[in-house]
PDB file of C-alpha atoms in Angstrom:
ATOM      1  CA  MET A   7       0.000   0.000   0.000  1.00  0.00           C
ATOM      2  CA  LYS A   8       1.058   3.610  -0.525  1.00  0.00           C
ATOM      3  CA  ASP A   9       2.305   5.569   2.472  1.00  0.00           C
ATOM      4  CA  ILE A  10       0.247   8.666   3.292  1.00  0.00           C
ATOM      5  CA  VAL A  11       1.342  11.652   5.374  1.00  0.00           C
ATOM      6  CA  GLN A  12      -0.792  14.787   5.799  1.00  0.00           C
ATOM      7  CA  TYR A  13      -0.454  17.964   7.862  1.00  0.00           C
ATOM      8  CA  SER A  14      -2.946  20.751   8.490  1.00  0.00           C
ATOM      9  CA  ARG A  15      -3.094  23.826  10.712  1.00  0.00           C
ATOM     10  CA  SER A  16      -5.878  24.661  13.119  1.00  0.00           C
ATOM     11  CA  HIS A  17      -7.335  28.080  12.281  1.00  0.00           C
ATOM     12  CA  GLN A  18      -9.107  28.263  15.636  1.00  0.00           C
ATOM     13  CA  HIS A  19      -5.959  27.399  17.628  1.00  0.00           C
ATOM     14  CA  PRO A  20      -2.834  29.159  16.277  1.00  0.00           C
ATOM     15  CA  GLY A  21       0.244  27.177  17.237  1.00  0.00           C
ATOM     16  CA  LEU A  22      -1.447  23.800  16.692  1.00  0.00           C
ATOM     17  CA  VAL A  23      -0.502  21.613  13.714  1.00  0.00           C
ATOM     18  CA  LEU A  24      -2.344  18.339  13.068  1.00  0.00           C
ATOM     19  CA  GLY A  25      -0.557  15.395  11.500  1.00  0.00           C
ATOM     20  CA  GLU A  26      -1.929  12.105  10.219  1.00  0.00           C
ATOM     21  CA  ALA A  27       0.075   9.252   8.695  1.00  0.00           C
ATOM     22  CA  ARG A  28      -0.701   5.733   7.451  1.00  0.00           C
ATOM     23  CA  LEU A  29       2.672   4.077   6.981  1.00  0.00           C
ATOM     24  CA  ALA A  30       4.011   0.729   5.870  1.00  0.00           C
ATOM     25  CA  THR A  31       7.510   1.368   4.478  1.00  0.00           C
ATOM     26  CA  PHE A  32       8.419   4.947   5.428  1.00  0.00           C
ATOM     27  CA  ARG A  33      10.728   5.264   8.445  1.00  0.00           C
ATOM     28  CA  PHE A  34      11.148   8.324  10.609  1.00  0.00           C
ATOM     29  CA  LYS A  35      14.911   8.535  11.004  1.00  0.00           C
ATOM     30  CA  ARG A  36      16.387   9.587  14.321  1.00  0.00           C
ATOM     31  CA  HIS A  37      15.238  13.146  14.887  1.00  0.00           C
ATOM     32  CA  PHE A  38      13.807  15.677  17.349  1.00  0.00           C
ATOM     33  CA  HIS A  39      11.133  18.385  17.344  1.00  0.00           C
ATOM     34  CA  LEU A  40      11.043  21.997  18.445  1.00  0.00           C
ATOM     35  CA  ASP A  41       7.394  21.704  19.482  1.00  0.00           C
ATOM     36  CA  TYR A  42       5.580  19.407  21.893  1.00  0.00           C
ATOM     37  CA  HIS A  43       4.050  16.281  20.358  1.00  0.00           C
ATOM     38  CA  ILE A  44       0.991  14.359  21.450  1.00  0.00           C
ATOM     39  CA  GLY A  45       0.787  11.229  19.313  1.00  0.00           C
ATOM     40  CA  VAL A  46      -1.928   8.571  19.090  1.00  0.00           C
ATOM     41  CA  ILE A  47      -1.586   5.135  17.497  1.00  0.00           C
ATOM     42  CA  THR A  48      -4.984   4.169  16.092  1.00  0.00           C
ATOM     43  CA  GLU A  49      -4.073   1.085  14.022  1.00  0.00           C
ATOM     44  CA  GLY A  50      -1.113  -1.269  13.690  1.00  0.00           C
ATOM     45  CA  VAL A  51       2.101  -1.156  15.701  1.00  0.00           C
ATOM     46  CA  GLN A  52       4.939   1.368  15.654  1.00  0.00           C
ATOM     47  CA  ARG A  53       8.435   0.699  16.957  1.00  0.00           C
ATOM     48  CA  GLN A  54      10.827   3.389  18.089  1.00  0.00           C
ATOM     49  CA  VAL A  55      14.038   3.817  20.005  1.00  0.00           C
ATOM     50  CA  LEU A  56      13.631   6.287  22.872  1.00  0.00           C
ATOM     51  CA  HIS A  57      16.040   6.834  25.776  1.00  0.00           C
ATOM     52  CA  GLY A  58      18.102   3.928  24.426  1.00  0.00           C
ATOM     53  CA  GLU A  59      15.171   1.502  24.739  1.00  0.00           C
ATOM     54  CA  ASN A  60      13.149  -0.265  22.033  1.00  0.00           C
ATOM     55  CA  MET A  61       9.531   0.815  22.455  1.00  0.00           C
ATOM     56  CA  VAL A  62       6.458  -0.874  20.961  1.00  0.00           C
ATOM     57  CA  LEU A  63       3.420   1.378  20.555  1.00  0.00           C
ATOM     58  CA  THR A  64       0.145  -0.455  19.979  1.00  0.00           C
ATOM     59  CA  PRO A  65      -3.380   0.833  19.165  1.00  0.00           C
ATOM     60  CA  GLY A  66      -4.719   2.968  21.981  1.00  0.00           C
ATOM     61  CA  THR A  67      -1.248   4.213  22.946  1.00  0.00           C
ATOM     62  CA  ILE A  68      -0.798   7.940  23.581  1.00  0.00           C
ATOM     63  CA  GLN A  69       2.685   9.438  23.605  1.00  0.00           C
ATOM     64  CA  LEU A  70       3.591  12.823  25.059  1.00  0.00           C
ATOM     65  CA  MET A  71       6.954  14.038  23.827  1.00  0.00           C
ATOM     66  CA  PRO A  72       8.613  17.359  24.751  1.00  0.00           C
ATOM     67  CA  PRO A  73      10.873  19.408  22.447  1.00  0.00           C
ATOM     68  CA  GLY A  74      14.388  18.100  21.873  1.00  0.00           C
ATOM     69  CA  GLU A  75      13.667  14.431  22.651  1.00  0.00           C
ATOM     70  CA  MET A  76      15.666  12.177  20.293  1.00  0.00           C
ATOM     71  CA  HIS A  77      13.689   9.286  18.787  1.00  0.00           C
ATOM     72  CA  ASP A  78      12.798   7.462  15.578  1.00  0.00           C
ATOM     73  CA  GLY A  79       9.749   5.557  14.352  1.00  0.00           C
ATOM     74  CA  PHE A  80       8.986   2.707  11.959  1.00  0.00           C
ATOM     75  CA  ASN A  81       6.520  -0.060  11.175  1.00  0.00           C
ATOM     76  CA  ALA A  82       6.768  -3.119  13.413  1.00  0.00           C
ATOM     77  CA  ASP A  83       5.557  -5.768  10.937  1.00  0.00           C
ATOM     78  CA  ASP A  84       4.539  -6.369   7.314  1.00  0.00           C
ATOM     79  CA  GLY A  85       1.325  -4.383   7.637  1.00  0.00           C
ATOM     80  CA  PHE A  86       0.891  -0.683   8.372  1.00  0.00           C
ATOM     81  CA  TYR A  87       0.272   1.614  11.295  1.00  0.00           C
ATOM     82  CA  THR A  88      -1.724   4.815  11.623  1.00  0.00           C
ATOM     83  CA  LEU A  89      -0.462   7.737  13.690  1.00  0.00           C
ATOM     84  CA  LYS A  90      -2.255  10.970  14.529  1.00  0.00           C
ATOM     85  CA  THR A  91      -0.311  13.828  16.072  1.00  0.00           C
ATOM     86  CA  PHE A  92      -0.970  17.166  17.729  1.00  0.00           C
ATOM     87  CA  ARG A  93       2.100  19.376  17.288  1.00  0.00           C
ATOM     88  CA  VAL A  94       1.704  22.088  19.922  1.00  0.00           C
ATOM     89  CA  ALA A  95       3.829  25.206  20.375  1.00  0.00           C
ATOM     90  CA  PRO A  96       5.610  24.733  23.744  1.00  0.00           C
ATOM     91  CA  GLY A  97       4.383  28.030  25.157  1.00  0.00           C
ATOM     92  CA  MET A  98       0.803  27.147  24.266  1.00  0.00           C
ATOM     93  CA  LEU A  99       0.922  23.732  25.958  1.00  0.00           C
ATOM     94  CA  ASP A 100       2.801  25.001  29.003  1.00  0.00           C
ATOM     95  CA  GLY A 101       0.160  27.696  29.380  1.00  0.00           C
ATOM     96  CA  LEU A 102      -2.667  25.165  29.183  1.00  0.00           C
ATOM     97  CA  ALA A 103      -0.947  22.895  31.701  1.00  0.00           C
ATOM     98  CA  GLU A 104      -0.490  25.822  34.076  1.00  0.00           C
ATOM     99  CA  GLU A 105      -4.155  26.770  33.685  1.00  0.00           C
ATOM    100  CA  ILE A 106      -5.197  23.204  34.559  1.00  0.00           C
ATOM    101  CA  SER A 107      -2.768  22.614  37.423  1.00  0.00           C
ATOM    102  CA  GLY A 108      -1.969  26.062  38.732  1.00  0.00           C
ATOM    103  CA  SER A 109       1.760  25.339  38.486  1.00  0.00           C
ATOM    104  CA  GLY A 110       4.281  26.193  35.767  1.00  0.00           C
ATOM    105  CA  GLY A 111       7.290  24.517  34.188  1.00  0.00           C
ATOM    106  CA  GLN A 112       7.985  22.492  31.059  1.00  0.00           C
ATOM    107  CA  LEU A 113       6.217  19.169  30.703  1.00  0.00           C
ATOM    108  CA  GLY A 114       8.202  15.954  30.357  1.00  0.00           C
ATOM    109  CA  ASP A 115       7.605  12.820  28.301  1.00  0.00           C
ATOM    110  CA  ALA A 116       5.251   9.905  28.939  1.00  0.00           C
ATOM    111  CA  ILE A 117       3.679   6.911  27.217  1.00  0.00           C
ATOM    112  CA  LEU A 118       0.165   5.883  28.203  1.00  0.00           C
ATOM    113  CA  LEU A 119      -2.010   2.978  27.047  1.00  0.00           C
ATOM    114  CA  ASP A 120      -5.538   4.366  27.288  1.00  0.00           C
ATOM    115  CA  PRO A 121      -7.822   3.235  24.427  1.00  0.00           C
ATOM    116  CA  ALA A 122     -10.784   5.350  25.597  1.00  0.00           C
ATOM    117  CA  ALA A 123      -8.739   8.553  25.747  1.00  0.00           C
ATOM    118  CA  ALA A 124      -7.066   7.632  22.438  1.00  0.00           C
ATOM    119  CA  ARG A 125     -10.488   7.400  20.762  1.00  0.00           C
ATOM    120  CA  ARG A 126     -11.469  10.792  22.154  1.00  0.00           C
ATOM    121  CA  LEU A 127      -8.189  12.315  20.959  1.00  0.00           C
ATOM    122  CA  SER A 128      -8.752  10.815  17.521  1.00  0.00           C
ATOM    123  CA  MET A 129     -12.253  12.330  17.393  1.00  0.00           C
ATOM    124  CA  LEU A 130     -10.906  15.686  18.582  1.00  0.00           C
ATOM    125  CA  HIS A 131      -8.209  15.514  15.892  1.00  0.00           C
ATOM    126  CA  ALA A 132     -10.922  15.107  13.256  1.00  0.00           C
ATOM    127  CA  ALA A 133     -13.007  17.905  14.785  1.00  0.00           C
ATOM    128  CA  PHE A 134     -10.047  20.316  14.693  1.00  0.00           C
ATOM    129  CA  GLN A 135      -9.657  19.499  11.000  1.00  0.00           C
ATOM    130  CA  ASP A 136     -13.294  20.439  10.332  1.00  0.00           C
ATOM    131  CA  GLY A 137     -12.272  24.061  10.681  1.00  0.00           C
ATOM    132  CA  ASP A 138     -15.187  26.489  10.471  1.00  0.00           C
ATOM    133  CA  ALA A 139     -17.753  23.679  10.836  1.00  0.00           C
ATOM    134  CA  ALA A 140     -16.594  22.840  14.360  1.00  0.00           C
ATOM    135  CA  SER A 141     -17.895  24.493  17.527  1.00  0.00           C
ATOM    136  CA  PRO A 142     -15.167  26.549  19.266  1.00  0.00           C
ATOM    137  CA  LEU A 143     -16.924  25.997  22.592  1.00  0.00           C
ATOM    138  CA  GLN A 144     -16.921  22.218  22.175  1.00  0.00           C
ATOM    139  CA  LEU A 145     -13.332  22.054  20.889  1.00  0.00           C
ATOM    140  CA  GLN A 146     -11.889  24.203  23.675  1.00  0.00           C
ATOM    141  CA  ALA A 147     -13.745  22.280  26.375  1.00  0.00           C
ATOM    142  CA  GLU A 148     -12.775  18.859  25.049  1.00  0.00           C
ATOM    143  CA  TRP A 149      -9.155  19.946  24.538  1.00  0.00           C
ATOM    144  CA  LEU A 150      -8.891  21.114  28.157  1.00  0.00           C
ATOM    145  CA  THR A 151     -10.714  18.054  29.490  1.00  0.00           C
ATOM    146  CA  LEU A 152      -8.459  15.622  27.635  1.00  0.00           C
ATOM    147  CA  LEU A 153      -5.301  17.467  28.665  1.00  0.00           C
ATOM    148  CA  GLU A 154      -6.476  17.340  32.274  1.00  0.00           C
ATOM    149  CA  HIS A 155      -6.963  13.586  31.925  1.00  0.00           C
ATOM    150  CA  LEU A 156      -3.550  13.039  30.331  1.00  0.00           C
ATOM    151  CA  LEU A 157      -1.716  15.159  32.891  1.00  0.00           C
ATOM    152  CA  SER A 158      -3.407  13.291  35.717  1.00  0.00           C
ATOM    153  CA  ARG A 159      -2.899   9.793  34.273  1.00  0.00           C
ATOM    154  CA  THR A 160       0.767  10.378  33.420  1.00  0.00           C
ATOM    155  CA  ARG A 161       1.394  12.292  36.657  1.00  0.00           C
ATOM    156  CA  LEU A 162       3.192  14.988  34.709  1.00  0.00           C
ATOM    157  CA  ARG A 163       1.094  17.546  36.565  1.00  0.00           C
ATOM    158  CA  THR A 164      -1.638  17.375  39.228  1.00  0.00           C
ATOM    159  CA  PRO A 165      -4.840  19.157  38.115  1.00  0.00           C
ATOM    160  CA  ALA A 166      -5.946  21.839  40.544  1.00  0.00           C
ATOM    161  CA  ALA A 167      -8.984  21.117  42.723  1.00  0.00           C
ATOM    162  CA  VAL A 168     -11.990  23.284  41.826  1.00  0.00           C
ATOM    163  CA  ASP A 169     -14.681  23.661  44.486  1.00  0.00           C
ATOM    164  CA  GLY A 170     -18.082  25.334  44.545  1.00  0.00           C
ATOM    165  CA  GLU A 171     -20.562  26.265  41.833  1.00  0.00           C
ATOM    166  CA  LEU A 172     -21.344  29.239  39.624  1.00  0.00           C
ATOM    167  CA  SER A 173     -23.292  31.954  41.408  1.00  0.00           C
ATOM    168  CA  ALA A 174     -26.817  32.917  40.385  1.00  0.00           C
ATOM    169  CA  SER A 175     -25.528  36.157  38.864  1.00  0.00           C
ATOM    170  CA  GLN A 176     -22.855  34.305  36.865  1.00  0.00           C
ATOM    171  CA  ARG A 177     -25.441  31.842  35.539  1.00  0.00           C
ATOM    172  CA  ALA A 178     -27.724  34.716  34.575  1.00  0.00           C
ATOM    173  CA  ARG A 179     -24.941  36.537  32.707  1.00  0.00           C
ATOM    174  CA  VAL A 180     -24.056  33.393  30.747  1.00  0.00           C
ATOM    175  CA  ARG A 181     -27.675  32.689  29.816  1.00  0.00           C
ATOM    176  CA  GLU A 182     -28.431  36.265  28.767  1.00  0.00           C
ATOM    177  CA  TYR A 183     -25.251  36.393  26.678  1.00  0.00           C
ATOM    178  CA  CYS A 184     -25.999  33.083  24.939  1.00  0.00           C
ATOM    179  CA  GLU A 185     -29.654  33.888  24.300  1.00  0.00           C
ATOM    180  CA  ALA A 186     -28.654  37.153  22.631  1.00  0.00           C
ATOM    181  CA  ARG A 187     -26.093  35.388  20.409  1.00  0.00           C
ATOM    182  CA  LEU A 188     -27.587  31.994  19.586  1.00  0.00           C
ATOM    183  CA  ALA A 189     -26.660  32.327  15.915  1.00  0.00           C
ATOM    184  CA  ASP A 190     -23.000  33.095  16.734  1.00  0.00           C
ATOM    185  CA  LYS A 191     -20.104  30.702  17.310  1.00  0.00           C
ATOM    186  CA  LEU A 192     -19.464  31.139  21.004  1.00  0.00           C
ATOM    187  CA  SER A 193     -16.217  30.188  22.700  1.00  0.00           C
ATOM    188  CA  LEU A 194     -15.213  29.008  26.140  1.00  0.00           C
ATOM    189  CA  ASP A 195     -13.049  32.138  26.448  1.00  0.00           C
ATOM    190  CA  GLU A 196     -16.118  34.369  26.101  1.00  0.00           C
ATOM    191  CA  LEU A 197     -18.252  32.543  28.653  1.00  0.00           C
ATOM    192  CA  ALA A 198     -15.452  32.257  31.207  1.00  0.00           C
ATOM    193  CA  ALA A 199     -14.669  35.974  30.818  1.00  0.00           C
ATOM    194  CA  LEU A 200     -18.307  36.805  31.622  1.00  0.00           C
ATOM    195  CA  CYS A 201     -17.803  35.119  34.991  1.00  0.00           C
ATOM    196  CA  GLY A 202     -14.372  36.639  35.575  1.00  0.00           C
ATOM    197  CA  ILE A 203     -12.621  33.269  35.872  1.00  0.00           C
ATOM    198  CA  GLU A 204     -10.243  31.099  33.810  1.00  0.00           C
ATOM    199  CA  ARG A 205     -11.610  28.654  31.268  1.00  0.00           C
ATOM    200  CA  PHE A 206     -10.650  25.476  33.147  1.00  0.00           C
ATOM    201  CA  LYS A 207     -12.291  26.641  36.374  1.00  0.00           C
ATOM    202  CA  PHE A 208     -15.379  27.812  34.468  1.00  0.00           C
ATOM    203  CA  LEU A 209     -15.651  24.446  32.739  1.00  0.00           C
ATOM    204  CA  LYS A 210     -15.551  22.574  36.061  1.00  0.00           C
ATOM    205  CA  LEU A 211     -17.954  24.915  37.844  1.00  0.00           C
ATOM    206  CA  PHE A 212     -20.428  24.988  34.947  1.00  0.00           C
ATOM    207  CA  LYS A 213     -20.656  21.209  34.764  1.00  0.00           C
ATOM    208  CA  ARG A 214     -21.038  20.897  38.537  1.00  0.00           C
ATOM    209  CA  THR A 215     -23.733  23.589  38.534  1.00  0.00           C
ATOM    210  CA  THR A 216     -25.809  22.354  35.593  1.00  0.00           C
ATOM    211  CA  GLY A 217     -24.839  18.700  35.208  1.00  0.00           C
ATOM    212  CA  MET A 218     -24.020  19.451  31.551  1.00  0.00           C
ATOM    213  CA  THR A 219     -21.012  20.636  29.599  1.00  0.00           C
ATOM    214  CA  PRO A 220     -21.297  24.232  28.290  1.00  0.00           C
ATOM    215  CA  HIS A 221     -21.603  22.907  24.734  1.00  0.00           C
ATOM    216  CA  ALA A 222     -24.388  20.421  25.576  1.00  0.00           C
ATOM    217  CA  TRP A 223     -26.231  23.134  27.503  1.00  0.00           C
ATOM    218  CA  LEU A 224     -25.913  25.580  24.601  1.00  0.00           C
ATOM    219  CA  VAL A 225     -27.181  22.995  22.105  1.00  0.00           C
ATOM    220  CA  ARG A 226     -30.240  22.415  24.298  1.00  0.00           C
ATOM    221  CA  LEU A 227     -30.853  26.157  24.566  1.00  0.00           C
ATOM    222  CA  ARG A 228     -30.690  26.447  20.784  1.00  0.00           C
ATOM    223  CA  LEU A 229     -33.102  23.556  20.329  1.00  0.00           C
ATOM    224  CA  GLU A 230     -35.575  24.999  22.838  1.00  0.00           C
ATOM    225  CA  ARG A 231     -35.484  28.334  21.022  1.00  0.00           C
ATOM    226  CA  ALA A 232     -36.050  26.447  17.748  1.00  0.00           C
ATOM    227  CA  CYS A 233     -39.155  24.838  19.253  1.00  0.00           C
ATOM    228  CA  SER A 234     -40.469  28.294  20.182  1.00  0.00           C
ATOM    229  CA  LEU A 235     -39.847  29.618  16.681  1.00  0.00           C
ATOM    230  CA  MET A 236     -41.557  26.650  15.063  1.00  0.00           C
ATOM    231  CA  THR A 237     -44.549  26.947  17.423  1.00  0.00           C
ATOM    232  CA  SER A 238     -45.100  30.708  17.106  1.00  0.00           C
ATOM    233  CA  ALA A 239     -44.872  30.832  13.312  1.00  0.00           C
ATOM    234  CA  ARG A 240     -44.510  28.268  10.543  1.00  0.00           C
ATOM    235  CA  GLN A 241     -41.043  29.331   9.453  1.00  0.00           C
ATOM    236  CA  ASP A 242     -38.839  27.556   6.963  1.00  0.00           C
ATOM    237  CA  LEU A 243     -36.820  24.944   8.901  1.00  0.00           C
ATOM    238  CA  THR A 244     -33.577  26.019   7.265  1.00  0.00           C
ATOM    239  CA  GLN A 245     -34.148  29.576   8.470  1.00  0.00           C
ATOM    240  CA  VAL A 246     -34.928  28.299  11.973  1.00  0.00           C
ATOM    241  CA  ALA A 247     -31.757  26.222  12.008  1.00  0.00           C
ATOM    242  CA  HIS A 248     -29.596  29.184  11.025  1.00  0.00           C
ATOM    243  CA  ALA A 249     -31.374  31.524  13.434  1.00  0.00           C
ATOM    244  CA  VAL A 250     -30.453  29.374  16.430  1.00  0.00           C
ATOM    245  CA  GLY A 251     -26.884  28.610  15.387  1.00  0.00           C
ATOM    246  CA  PHE A 252     -26.910  25.328  13.445  1.00  0.00           C
ATOM    247  CA  TYR A 253     -24.663  25.623  10.415  1.00  0.00           C
ATOM    248  CA  ASP A 254     -26.717  23.298   8.196  1.00  0.00           C
ATOM    249  CA  GLN A 255     -30.065  21.514   8.105  1.00  0.00           C
ATOM    250  CA  SER A 256     -28.666  18.005   8.569  1.00  0.00           C
ATOM    251  CA  HIS A 257     -26.822  19.073  11.739  1.00  0.00           C
ATOM    252  CA  PHE A 258     -30.052  20.594  13.047  1.00  0.00           C
ATOM    253  CA  ASN A 259     -32.067  17.487  12.176  1.00  0.00           C
ATOM    254  CA  ARG A 260     -29.635  15.140  13.957  1.00  0.00           C
ATOM    255  CA  ALA A 261     -29.521  17.267  17.096  1.00  0.00           C
ATOM    256  CA  PHE A 262     -33.307  17.708  17.175  1.00  0.00           C
ATOM    257  CA  ARG A 263     -34.033  14.013  16.689  1.00  0.00           C
ATOM    258  CA  SER A 264     -31.479  13.109  19.360  1.00  0.00           C
ATOM    259  CA  ALA A 265     -33.141  15.473  21.846  1.00  0.00           C
ATOM    260  CA  TYR A 266     -36.837  14.940  21.102  1.00  0.00           C
ATOM    261  CA  GLY A 267     -37.076  11.619  19.294  1.00  0.00           C
ATOM    262  CA  VAL A 268     -38.596  13.086  16.119  1.00  0.00           C
ATOM    263  CA  ALA A 269     -37.430  15.196  13.182  1.00  0.00           C
ATOM    264  CA  PRO A 270     -38.119  18.964  13.281  1.00  0.00           C
ATOM    265  CA  SER A 271     -40.682  18.526  10.501  1.00  0.00           C
ATOM    266  CA  GLN A 272     -42.716  16.293  12.822  1.00  0.00           C
ATOM    267  CA  TYR A 273     -42.751  18.733  15.748  1.00  0.00           C
TER     268      TYR A 273
END
């Protein structure tokens, strides 16, 4: 089979480069990077020499590799392996880690076998590649949540404890802001700023307060507003979808059916 290597940049997250490779014969010669790598093996087996040891990376393996680490990489058998990578500017990742843990310093290296987290990283990788179609709120929240999980599992950093809930006034500000901008692409930065707190803390407090992630809550708010629009006047469903922030009719239909058990046309 033909080897395939692709790279793309995230427009929503400057400093993030996404890589994807399906390799049978190509070998990564001994090398290093100037950025921080988070790699995920999704199929096959990769071998590499790291710290003088022969490593075998199987499906579900996540590798965190800091800048300057010498290593190689090649196929372990006669088949192929698939690798997805997040190439993150060191300052960006260090900043995220500090936001999550409350402590600074450069992150080290680690290898973790965690198939569930690997699947989520693979899905996030695809979502980042969707570009303008993806929800900034969902991407930022999932990115922070997965980094928190990886830092905790690898013990590279201990996530900070977040206690309490959002106040009534904070909840009101978030709801009023979202209701006034349902058609816009809202971000975690915006909602956290409304409450005067960092994104990671906001994410934790919001979920504890509502029992939902900010993205899931916003989707429900959009769907409830859609129900009101469809009840008060027989509007075109495409117009309703756009008015409440769904970028296309099929996305609206899937979300509506998932929430209410019927298509919008049957409401």
